[in-house]
Amino acid sequence: MSAPPRIPDSITEDQLSREAKAELQGLPADLAATVGRYLVAAERSTDLEQAYRFAQAARHLAARIGVVREVNGIMAYRTGRWAEALAELRAARRMTGRGEYLSLMADSERALGRLDRALELVQSDEAKRLPRAAQIELRIVESGIRRDQGLADAAVLALQVPELSDGRLRPWSARLFYAYGDALLAANRPEAAREAFSRAVVADEDEETDALARLDELDGISVEDLEDTEAWDDEDEDEDEDLVDEDDSGEDDDDESDDDDDDDEDLDDEDDLDDFVNEDEDEDEDLVDEDDSGEDDDDESDHEDDEDEDLDGEDDESGGEDEEDADRDER
């Protein structure tokens, strides 16, 4: 056997169930802790192959412990190792007396093509004594066996249990509805299958099945269609962004145009102001000219007054000469 896988530090033996811990009590404490951690790591790993290796590591250390063989059988089943799963689960049933995983054994027989052996397990007395959840799992396996036998209607009938239509949801309801949809589809009843898959989608909160994908297939929607739709949505978003950019650019142009208009208006206002100032200057010049003209008129008037005074002076002199001539005539 290759080197055992490293257990994540987050995994502790305290995470193991009480029932499993009780079965490991016969081991030394250190060994029990290590085996317990391997079992927890196997159950929690999302990588199926890694989970299988963890289970194998636990088996290598404690092959005589029933829960160890049980976990090994489950991991072998999940990774498609049908023969190994059967051997491990049979050993676990002998050691523990538990038959909860009888459905895995029956399905492994079916996967190996041994349909008669699978039906024997499904219809055994032991199966009738199992908890209801385990019985439903056996019903699901039986439906698959009937489909493999070409008995589509019998496959539908195997799943028509009271829990199918009582309106209550249970931890295994999604699996029951999904298997029923599969059987209906094989029986060429697509509308009823669609309803069953729809119920499976509602019940499957943890998305343990691909019921939604099956429903999309029935509605004629493929993964490629969804990808094309997403691509169209992306193109529409790009176009919308381009339109927004154009609108923004248009607004910027409008703003620039408004700024240009404002500049033109400012220039017009400045021209008007210049015209107004020029008009005022012209008016001031006219007023100055009028003042200068007035001063000239005053000067002319003063000059005329001076001339009048000179004439008056001449008249006075002439009057004096006339008086002198008159005096001489009297003498």
GROMACS .gro file of C-alpha atoms in nm, residues 98-262:
model
  165
   98ARG     CA    1  -2.683  -0.372   1.039
   99GLY     CA    2  -2.853  -0.380   0.701
  100GLU     CA    3  -2.908  -0.006   0.634
  101TYR     CA    4  -2.680  -0.029   0.332
  102LEU     CA    5  -2.864  -0.319   0.172
  103SER     CA    6  -2.969  -0.085  -0.107
  104LEU     CA    7  -2.602  -0.018  -0.194
  105MET     CA    8  -2.539  -0.390  -0.211
  106ALA     CA    9  -2.841  -0.445  -0.436
  107ASP     CA   10  -2.741  -0.158  -0.662
  108SER     CA   11  -2.386  -0.295  -0.684
  109GLU     CA   12  -2.531  -0.631  -0.794
  110ARG     CA   13  -2.738  -0.447  -1.054
  111ALA     CA   14  -2.430  -0.254  -1.177
  112LEU     CA   15  -2.248  -0.587  -1.218
  113GLY     CA   16  -2.537  -0.711  -1.433
  114ARG     CA   17  -2.668  -0.958  -1.175
  115LEU     CA   18  -3.030  -0.840  -1.174
  116ASP     CA   19  -3.174  -1.157  -1.013
  117ARG     CA   20  -2.938  -1.129  -0.715
  118ALA     CA   21  -3.024  -0.764  -0.686
  119LEU     CA   22  -3.399  -0.843  -0.673
  120GLU     CA   23  -3.340  -1.109  -0.410
  121LEU     CA   24  -3.185  -0.849  -0.182
  122VAL     CA   25  -3.465  -0.599  -0.248
  123GLN     CA   26  -3.740  -0.851  -0.173
  124SER     CA   27  -3.566  -1.024   0.121
  125ASP     CA   28  -3.720  -1.051   0.468
  126GLU     CA   29  -3.431  -0.845   0.599
  127ALA     CA   30  -3.532  -0.559   0.368
  128LYS     CA   31  -3.884  -0.556   0.516
  129ARG     CA   32  -3.743  -0.495   0.864
  130LEU     CA   33  -3.536  -0.194   0.764
  131PRO     CA   34  -3.623   0.167   0.857
  132ARG     CA   35  -3.854   0.344   0.611
  133ALA     CA   36  -3.572   0.554   0.463
  134ALA     CA   37  -3.375   0.237   0.377
  135GLN     CA   38  -3.689   0.076   0.230
  136ILE     CA   39  -3.740   0.377   0.000
  137GLU     CA   40  -3.380   0.344  -0.119
  138LEU     CA   41  -3.449  -0.020  -0.200
  139ARG     CA   42  -3.760   0.086  -0.395
  140ILE     CA   43  -3.546   0.323  -0.600
  141VAL     CA   44  -3.304   0.040  -0.676
  142GLU     CA   45  -3.593  -0.190  -0.770
  143SER     CA   46  -3.728   0.072  -1.013
  144GLY     CA   47  -3.388   0.083  -1.182
  145ILE     CA   48  -3.378  -0.297  -1.203
  146ARG     CA   49  -3.721  -0.304  -1.371
  147ARG     CA   50  -3.606  -0.047  -1.626
  148ASP     CA   51  -3.300  -0.259  -1.698
  149GLN     CA   52  -3.539  -0.549  -1.757
  150GLY     CA   53  -3.736  -0.339  -2.006
  151LEU     CA   54  -4.040  -0.317  -1.777
  152ALA     CA   55  -4.106   0.058  -1.781
  153ASP     CA   56  -4.454   0.043  -1.626
  154ALA     CA   57  -4.329  -0.185  -1.347
  155ALA     CA   58  -4.053   0.068  -1.280
  156VAL     CA   59  -4.316   0.339  -1.229
  157LEU     CA   60  -4.529   0.113  -1.011
  158ALA     CA   61  -4.236   0.028  -0.781
  159LEU     CA   62  -4.215   0.394  -0.673
  160GLN     CA   63  -4.584   0.463  -0.619
  161VAL     CA   64  -4.562   0.472  -0.241
  162PRO     CA   65  -4.776   0.686  -0.006
  163GLU     CA   66  -4.486   0.926   0.056
  164LEU     CA   67  -4.494   1.020  -0.312
  165SER     CA   68  -4.813   1.222  -0.274
  166ASP     CA   69  -4.875   1.291   0.096
  167GLY     CA   70  -4.742   1.649   0.068
  168ARG     CA   71  -4.465   1.606   0.327
  169LEU     CA   72  -4.097   1.655   0.253
  170ARG     CA   73  -3.840   1.421   0.404
  171PRO     CA   74  -3.460   1.401   0.373
  172TRP     CA   75  -3.497   1.144   0.095
  173SER     CA   76  -3.796   1.303  -0.086
  174ALA     CA   77  -3.578   1.462  -0.355
  175ARG     CA   78  -3.429   1.123  -0.445
  176LEU     CA   79  -3.773   0.962  -0.457
  177PHE     CA   80  -3.920   1.234  -0.682
  178TYR     CA   81  -3.613   1.225  -0.907
  179ALA     CA   82  -3.628   0.846  -0.950
  180TYR     CA   83  -4.001   0.870  -1.019
  181GLY     CA   84  -3.936   1.129  -1.290
  182ASP     CA   85  -3.676   0.900  -1.446
  183ALA     CA   86  -3.922   0.610  -1.448
  184LEU     CA   87  -4.201   0.821  -1.599
  185LEU     CA   88  -3.969   0.946  -1.870
  186ALA     CA   89  -3.869   0.588  -1.956
  187ALA     CA   90  -4.242   0.506  -1.975
  188ASN     CA   91  -4.288   0.785  -2.232
  189ARG     CA   92  -4.483   1.014  -1.999
  190PRO     CA   93  -4.288   1.341  -2.032
  191GLU     CA   94  -4.551   1.572  -1.881
  192ALA     CA   95  -4.579   1.364  -1.565
  193ALA     CA   96  -4.199   1.333  -1.558
  194ARG     CA   97  -4.169   1.711  -1.577
  195GLU     CA   98  -4.394   1.748  -1.273
  196ALA     CA   99  -4.189   1.492  -1.081
  197PHE     CA  100  -3.860   1.665  -1.162
  198SER     CA  101  -4.014   1.998  -1.062
  199ARG     CA  102  -4.104   1.851  -0.723
  200ALA     CA  103  -3.750   1.715  -0.693
  201VAL     CA  104  -3.606   2.063  -0.755
  202VAL     CA  105  -3.819   2.206  -0.473
  203ALA     CA  106  -3.724   1.926  -0.233
  204ASP     CA  107  -3.354   1.922  -0.323
  205GLU     CA  108  -3.233   2.216  -0.118
  206ASP     CA  109  -2.878   2.079  -0.102
  207GLU     CA  110  -2.871   2.011  -0.480
  208GLU     CA  111  -2.781   1.646  -0.439
  209THR     CA  112  -2.945   1.565  -0.774
  210ASP     CA  113  -2.936   1.724  -1.119
  211ALA     CA  114  -3.314   1.761  -1.123
  212LEU     CA  115  -3.296   2.119  -1.248
  213ALA     CA  116  -3.084   2.015  -1.548
  214ARG     CA  117  -3.327   1.735  -1.629
  215LEU     CA  118  -3.613   1.980  -1.609
  216ASP     CA  119  -3.435   2.215  -1.848
  217GLU     CA  120  -3.382   1.927  -2.090
  218LEU     CA  121  -3.754   1.853  -2.090
  219ASP     CA  122  -3.824   2.221  -2.156
  220GLY     CA  123  -3.585   2.209  -2.453
  221ILE     CA  124  -3.315   2.417  -2.285
  222SER     CA  125  -2.961   2.290  -2.317
  223VAL     CA  126  -2.638   2.407  -2.161
  224GLU     CA  127  -2.539   2.549  -2.500
  225ASP     CA  128  -2.863   2.749  -2.509
  226LEU     CA  129  -2.791   2.888  -2.163
  227GLU     CA  130  -2.438   2.983  -2.272
  228ASP     CA  131  -2.578   3.151  -2.586
  229THR     CA  132  -2.832   3.336  -2.373
  230GLU     CA  133  -2.557   3.455  -2.141
  231ALA     CA  134  -2.354   3.567  -2.444
  232TRP     CA  135  -2.656   3.759  -2.577
  233ASP     CA  136  -2.708   3.917  -2.238
  234ASP     CA  137  -2.341   4.022  -2.235
  235GLU     CA  138  -2.377   4.171  -2.585
  236ASP     CA  139  -2.692   4.357  -2.480
  237GLU     CA  140  -2.510   4.493  -2.175
  238ASP     CA  141  -2.220   4.605  -2.397
  239GLU     CA  142  -2.464   4.777  -2.633
  240ASP     CA  143  -2.636   4.946  -2.340
  241GLU     CA  144  -2.298   5.064  -2.211
  242ASP     CA  145  -2.213   5.199  -2.558
  243LEU     CA  146  -2.545   5.383  -2.569
  244VAL     CA  147  -2.480   5.527  -2.225
  245ASP     CA  148  -2.133   5.635  -2.338
  246GLU     CA  149  -2.285   5.797  -2.647
  247ASP     CA  150  -2.543   5.975  -2.432
  248ASP     CA  151  -2.267   6.093  -2.201
  249SER     CA  152  -2.067   6.207  -2.504
  250GLY     CA  153  -2.375   6.384  -2.638
  251GLU     CA  154  -2.422   6.554  -2.305
  252ASP     CA  155  -2.057   6.658  -2.309
  253ASP     CA  156  -2.101   6.795  -2.662
  254ASP     CA  157  -2.413   6.977  -2.548
  255ASP     CA  158  -2.220   7.116  -2.253
  256GLU     CA  159  -1.939   7.226  -2.486
  257SER     CA  160  -2.195   7.377  -2.723
  258ASP     CA  161  -2.359   7.555  -2.431
  259ASP     CA  162  -2.015   7.677  -2.324
  260ASP     CA  163  -1.949   7.800  -2.679
  261ASP     CA  164  -2.288   7.974  -2.682
  262ASP     CA  165  -2.207   8.130  -2.348
   0.00000   0.00000   0.00000
